[in-house]
Short mmCIF file of C-alpha atoms in Angstrom, two decimals:
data_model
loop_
_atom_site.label_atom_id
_atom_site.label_comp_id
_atom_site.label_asym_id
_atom_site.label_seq_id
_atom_site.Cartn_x
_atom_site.Cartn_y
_atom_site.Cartn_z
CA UNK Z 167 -90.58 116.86 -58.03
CA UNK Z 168 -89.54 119.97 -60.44
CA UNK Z 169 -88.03 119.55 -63.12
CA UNK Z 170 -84.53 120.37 -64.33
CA UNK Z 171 -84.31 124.13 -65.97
CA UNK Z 172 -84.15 123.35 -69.91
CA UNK Z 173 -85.48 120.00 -70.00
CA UNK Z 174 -88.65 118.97 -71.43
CA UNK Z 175 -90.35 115.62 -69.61
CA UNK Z 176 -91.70 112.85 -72.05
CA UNK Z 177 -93.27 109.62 -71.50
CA UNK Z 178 -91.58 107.74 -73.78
CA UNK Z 179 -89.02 105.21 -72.73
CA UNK Z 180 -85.34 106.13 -73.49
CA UNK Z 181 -82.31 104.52 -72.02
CA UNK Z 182 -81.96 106.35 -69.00
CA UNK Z 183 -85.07 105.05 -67.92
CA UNK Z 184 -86.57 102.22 -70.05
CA UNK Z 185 -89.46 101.64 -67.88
CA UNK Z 186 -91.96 104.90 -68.54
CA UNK Z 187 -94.32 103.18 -70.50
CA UNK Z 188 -95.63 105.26 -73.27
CA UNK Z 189 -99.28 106.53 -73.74
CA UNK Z 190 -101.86 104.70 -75.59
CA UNK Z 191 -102.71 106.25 -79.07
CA UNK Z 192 -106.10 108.27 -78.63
CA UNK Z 193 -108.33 107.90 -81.79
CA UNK Z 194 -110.43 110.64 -82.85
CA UNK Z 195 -113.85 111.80 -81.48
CA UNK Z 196 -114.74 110.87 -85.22
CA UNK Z 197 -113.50 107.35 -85.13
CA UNK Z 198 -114.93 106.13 -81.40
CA UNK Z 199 -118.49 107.49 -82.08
CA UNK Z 200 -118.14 105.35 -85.24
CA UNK Z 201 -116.85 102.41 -83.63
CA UNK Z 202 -119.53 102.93 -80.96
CA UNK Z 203 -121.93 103.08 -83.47
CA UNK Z 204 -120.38 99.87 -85.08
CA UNK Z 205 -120.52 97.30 -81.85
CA UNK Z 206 -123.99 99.65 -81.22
CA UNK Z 207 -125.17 97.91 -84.77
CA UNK Z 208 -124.11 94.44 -84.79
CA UNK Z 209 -125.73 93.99 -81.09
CA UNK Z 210 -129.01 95.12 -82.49
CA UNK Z 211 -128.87 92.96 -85.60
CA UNK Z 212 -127.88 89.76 -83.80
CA UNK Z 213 -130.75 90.41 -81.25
CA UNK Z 214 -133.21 91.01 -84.30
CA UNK Z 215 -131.90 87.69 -85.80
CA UNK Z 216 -132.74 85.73 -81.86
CA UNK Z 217 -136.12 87.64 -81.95
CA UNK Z 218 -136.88 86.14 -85.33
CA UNK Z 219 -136.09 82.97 -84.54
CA UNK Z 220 -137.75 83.13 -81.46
CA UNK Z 221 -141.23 84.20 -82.67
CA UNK Z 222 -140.58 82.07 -86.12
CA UNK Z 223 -139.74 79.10 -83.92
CA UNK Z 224 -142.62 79.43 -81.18
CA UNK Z 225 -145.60 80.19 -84.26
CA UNK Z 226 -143.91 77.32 -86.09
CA UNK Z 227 -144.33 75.63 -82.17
CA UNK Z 228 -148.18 75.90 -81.91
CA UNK Z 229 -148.81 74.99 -85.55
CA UNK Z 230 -147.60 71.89 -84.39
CA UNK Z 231 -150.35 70.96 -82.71
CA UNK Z 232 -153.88 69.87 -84.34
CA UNK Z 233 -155.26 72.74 -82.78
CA UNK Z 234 -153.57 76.20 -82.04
CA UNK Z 235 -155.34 77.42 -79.58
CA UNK Z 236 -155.60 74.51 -77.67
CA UNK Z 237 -151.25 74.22 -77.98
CA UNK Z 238 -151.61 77.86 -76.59
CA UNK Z 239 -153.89 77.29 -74.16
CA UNK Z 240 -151.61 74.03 -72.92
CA UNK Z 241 -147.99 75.96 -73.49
CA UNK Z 242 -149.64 78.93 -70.74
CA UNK Z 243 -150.77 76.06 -68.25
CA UNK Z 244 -147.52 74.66 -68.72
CA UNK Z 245 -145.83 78.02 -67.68
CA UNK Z 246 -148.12 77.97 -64.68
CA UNK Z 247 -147.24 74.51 -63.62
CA UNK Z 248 -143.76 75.37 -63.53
CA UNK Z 249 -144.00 77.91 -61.52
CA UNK Z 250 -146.29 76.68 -58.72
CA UNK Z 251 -144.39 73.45 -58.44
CA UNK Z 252 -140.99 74.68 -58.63
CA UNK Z 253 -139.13 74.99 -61.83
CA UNK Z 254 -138.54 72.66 -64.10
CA UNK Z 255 -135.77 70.46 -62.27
CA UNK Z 256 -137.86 69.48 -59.51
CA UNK Z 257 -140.54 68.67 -62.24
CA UNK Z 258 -138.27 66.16 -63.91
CA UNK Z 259 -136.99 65.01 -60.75
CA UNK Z 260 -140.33 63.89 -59.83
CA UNK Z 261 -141.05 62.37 -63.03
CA UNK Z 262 -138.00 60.63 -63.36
CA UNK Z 263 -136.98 59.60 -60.23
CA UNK Z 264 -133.49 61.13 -60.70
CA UNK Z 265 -131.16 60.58 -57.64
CA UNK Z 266 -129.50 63.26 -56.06
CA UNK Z 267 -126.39 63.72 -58.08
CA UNK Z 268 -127.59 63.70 -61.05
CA UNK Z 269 -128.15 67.39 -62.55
CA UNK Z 270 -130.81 68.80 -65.06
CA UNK Z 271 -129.08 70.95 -67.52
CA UNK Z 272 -131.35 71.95 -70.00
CA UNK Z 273 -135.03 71.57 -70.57
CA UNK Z 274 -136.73 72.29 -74.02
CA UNK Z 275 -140.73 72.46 -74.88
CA UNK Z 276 -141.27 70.65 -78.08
CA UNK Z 277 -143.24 67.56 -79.51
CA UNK Z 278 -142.69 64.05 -79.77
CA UNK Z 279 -143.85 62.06 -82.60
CA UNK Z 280 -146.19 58.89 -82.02
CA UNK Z 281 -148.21 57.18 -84.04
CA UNK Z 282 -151.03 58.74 -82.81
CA UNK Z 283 -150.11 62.24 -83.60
CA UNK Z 284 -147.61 64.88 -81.95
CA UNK Z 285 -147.43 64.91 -77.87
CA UNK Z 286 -146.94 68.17 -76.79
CA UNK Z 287 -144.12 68.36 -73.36
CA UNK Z 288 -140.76 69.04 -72.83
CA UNK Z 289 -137.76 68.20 -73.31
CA UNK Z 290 -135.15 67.12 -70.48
CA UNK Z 291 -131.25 66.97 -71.05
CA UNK Z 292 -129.37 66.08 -67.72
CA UNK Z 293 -125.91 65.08 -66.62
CA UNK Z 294 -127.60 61.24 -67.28
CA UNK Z 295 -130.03 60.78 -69.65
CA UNK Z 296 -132.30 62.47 -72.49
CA UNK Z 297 -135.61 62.57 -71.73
CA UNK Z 298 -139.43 63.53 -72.50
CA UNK Z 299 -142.72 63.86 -70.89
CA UNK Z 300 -145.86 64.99 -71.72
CA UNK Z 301 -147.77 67.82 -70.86
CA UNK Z 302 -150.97 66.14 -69.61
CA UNK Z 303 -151.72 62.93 -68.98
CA UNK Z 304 -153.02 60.53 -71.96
CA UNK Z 305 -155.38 58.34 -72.40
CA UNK Z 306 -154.84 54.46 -73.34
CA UNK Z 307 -156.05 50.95 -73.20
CA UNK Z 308 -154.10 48.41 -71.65
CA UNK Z 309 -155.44 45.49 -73.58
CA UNK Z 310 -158.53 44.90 -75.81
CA UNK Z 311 -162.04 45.72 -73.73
CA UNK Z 312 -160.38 47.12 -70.75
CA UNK Z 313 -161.12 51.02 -69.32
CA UNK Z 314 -159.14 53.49 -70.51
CA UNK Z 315 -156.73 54.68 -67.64
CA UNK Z 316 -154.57 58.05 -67.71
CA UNK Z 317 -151.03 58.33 -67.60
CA UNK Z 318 -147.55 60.88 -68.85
CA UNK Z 319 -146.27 59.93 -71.80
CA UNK Z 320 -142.46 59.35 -71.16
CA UNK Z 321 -139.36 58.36 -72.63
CA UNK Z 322 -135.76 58.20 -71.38
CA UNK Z 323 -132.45 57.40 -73.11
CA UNK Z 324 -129.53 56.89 -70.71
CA UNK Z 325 -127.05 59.07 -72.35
CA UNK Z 326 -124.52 55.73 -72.82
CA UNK Z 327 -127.68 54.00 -74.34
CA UNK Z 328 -128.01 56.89 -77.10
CA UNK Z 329 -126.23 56.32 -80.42
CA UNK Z 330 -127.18 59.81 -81.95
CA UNK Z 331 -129.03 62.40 -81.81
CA UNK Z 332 -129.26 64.19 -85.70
CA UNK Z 333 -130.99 67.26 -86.52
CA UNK Z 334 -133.01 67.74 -90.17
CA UNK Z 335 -135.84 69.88 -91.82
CA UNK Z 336 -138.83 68.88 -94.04
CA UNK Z 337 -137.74 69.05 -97.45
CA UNK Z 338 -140.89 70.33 -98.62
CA UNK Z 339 -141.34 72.69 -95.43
CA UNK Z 340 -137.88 73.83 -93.95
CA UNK Z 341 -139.77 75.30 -91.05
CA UNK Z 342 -140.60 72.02 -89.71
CA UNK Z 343 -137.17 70.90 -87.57
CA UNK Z 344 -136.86 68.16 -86.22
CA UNK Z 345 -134.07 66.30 -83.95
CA UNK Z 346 -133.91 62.48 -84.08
CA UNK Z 347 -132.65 60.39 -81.26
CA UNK Z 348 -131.42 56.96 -81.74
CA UNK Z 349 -130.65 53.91 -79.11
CA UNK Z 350 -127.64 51.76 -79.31
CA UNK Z 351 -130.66 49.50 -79.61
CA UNK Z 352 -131.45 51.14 -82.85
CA UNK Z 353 -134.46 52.48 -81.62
CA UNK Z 354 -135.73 55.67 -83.26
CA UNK Z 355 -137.01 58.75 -81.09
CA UNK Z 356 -138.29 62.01 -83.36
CA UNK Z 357 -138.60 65.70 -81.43
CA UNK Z 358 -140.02 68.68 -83.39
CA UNK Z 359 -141.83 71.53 -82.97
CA UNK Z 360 -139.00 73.28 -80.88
CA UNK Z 361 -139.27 76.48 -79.60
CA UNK Z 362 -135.11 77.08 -79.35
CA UNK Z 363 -134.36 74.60 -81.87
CA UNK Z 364 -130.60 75.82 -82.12
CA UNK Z 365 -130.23 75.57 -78.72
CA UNK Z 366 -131.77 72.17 -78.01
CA UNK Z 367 -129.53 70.84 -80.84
CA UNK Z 368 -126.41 72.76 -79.61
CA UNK Z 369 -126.50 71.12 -76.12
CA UNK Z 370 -127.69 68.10 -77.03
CA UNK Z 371 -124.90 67.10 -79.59
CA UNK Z 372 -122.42 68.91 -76.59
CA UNK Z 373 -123.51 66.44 -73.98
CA UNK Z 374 -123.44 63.33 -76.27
CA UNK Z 375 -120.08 64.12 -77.79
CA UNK Z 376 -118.48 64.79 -74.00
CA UNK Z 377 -119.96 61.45 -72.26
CA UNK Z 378 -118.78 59.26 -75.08
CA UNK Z 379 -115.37 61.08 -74.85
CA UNK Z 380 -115.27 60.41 -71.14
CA UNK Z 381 -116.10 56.80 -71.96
CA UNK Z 382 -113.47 55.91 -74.80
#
């Protein structure tokens, strides 16, 4: 359509037509390269901060253990379990017997604390329960003088059986986190050695918070 001799066309909306909307203010060359730059900056410097965490969290990990190589050695084998039986859900679905409907969400490798040291496994957070198992099998004695036998070290908290679940730090060492699980029973539960520590507290505190909100 051509325009009318003499008249200039604008974009802006006047009252003979109200609807031409008008153009978005362009910034400067000057001011997007800096605002690239900017968004450019703060993406690096959050994934620095994960990175340190990361590799702070997994040396802190391994020191865990009495030995590091052999925590090493056992976190690679882990890996390699994993993948040659499936992932991690059907893992936990084997060692817990879970029934159909009820869904793994999260899965951490960490430690739990016994009296007989730390156990090295992982960590299982589903739509049901908190729960651990160990890496290997362990060795115990069912009663004075009998053979040792082999078996997973396991525990698992319905999630309407668990109280809390509170995370702290060493005093003396800050590195060492730990999370600490408590039964309506009042029995006590300690995880440390976390490799996403943030996370594993994050999700945990998430699901406990939303099941007892669905139950009140």
């Amino acid at each position: 359509m051509q325009q009318a001799a003499g008249r200039t066309w604008s974009p802006m909306a006047t009252e003979a037509n109200p609807y031409a909307m008008p153009p978005p203010a362009q910034k400067s060359r000057k001011e997007t390269v800096k605002d690239a730059l900017s968004l450019w900056g703060r993406k690096v410097g959050e994934a620095t901060r994960k990175a340190e965490d990361l590799s702070r969290n997994t040396w802190q990990h391994l020191r865990t253990a009495p030995s590091i190589t052999e925590a090493a050695v056992g976190r690679i084998a882990q890996g390699t379990k994993v993948l040659a039986e499936g992932g991690h859900d059907r893992i936990f679905r084997q060692a817990f017997s879970a029934p159909p409907d009820e869904q793994l969400r999260k899965s951490y490798a960490c430690y739990l604390s016994t009296s007989a040291g730390p156990v090295m496994g992982v960590m299982y957070l589903s739509t049901a329960r908190i729960a651990f198992c160990s890496d290997t099998p362990l060795s115990y004695q069912p009663a004075a003088g009998d053979r040792a036998e082999w078996s997973y070290y396991k525990v698992a908290i319905p999630l309407h059986r668990l109280k809390a679940a509170t995370p702290s730090a060493s005093n003396l060492k800050p590195a060492e986190k730990f999370i600490q699980l408590v039964s309506v029973e009042n029995h006590e539960f300690w995880l440390m050695g976390f490799v996403n520590y943030n996370s594993a507290v994050m999700h945990l505190q998430e699901a406990l918070s939303g099941f007892h909100n669905l139950q009140a």
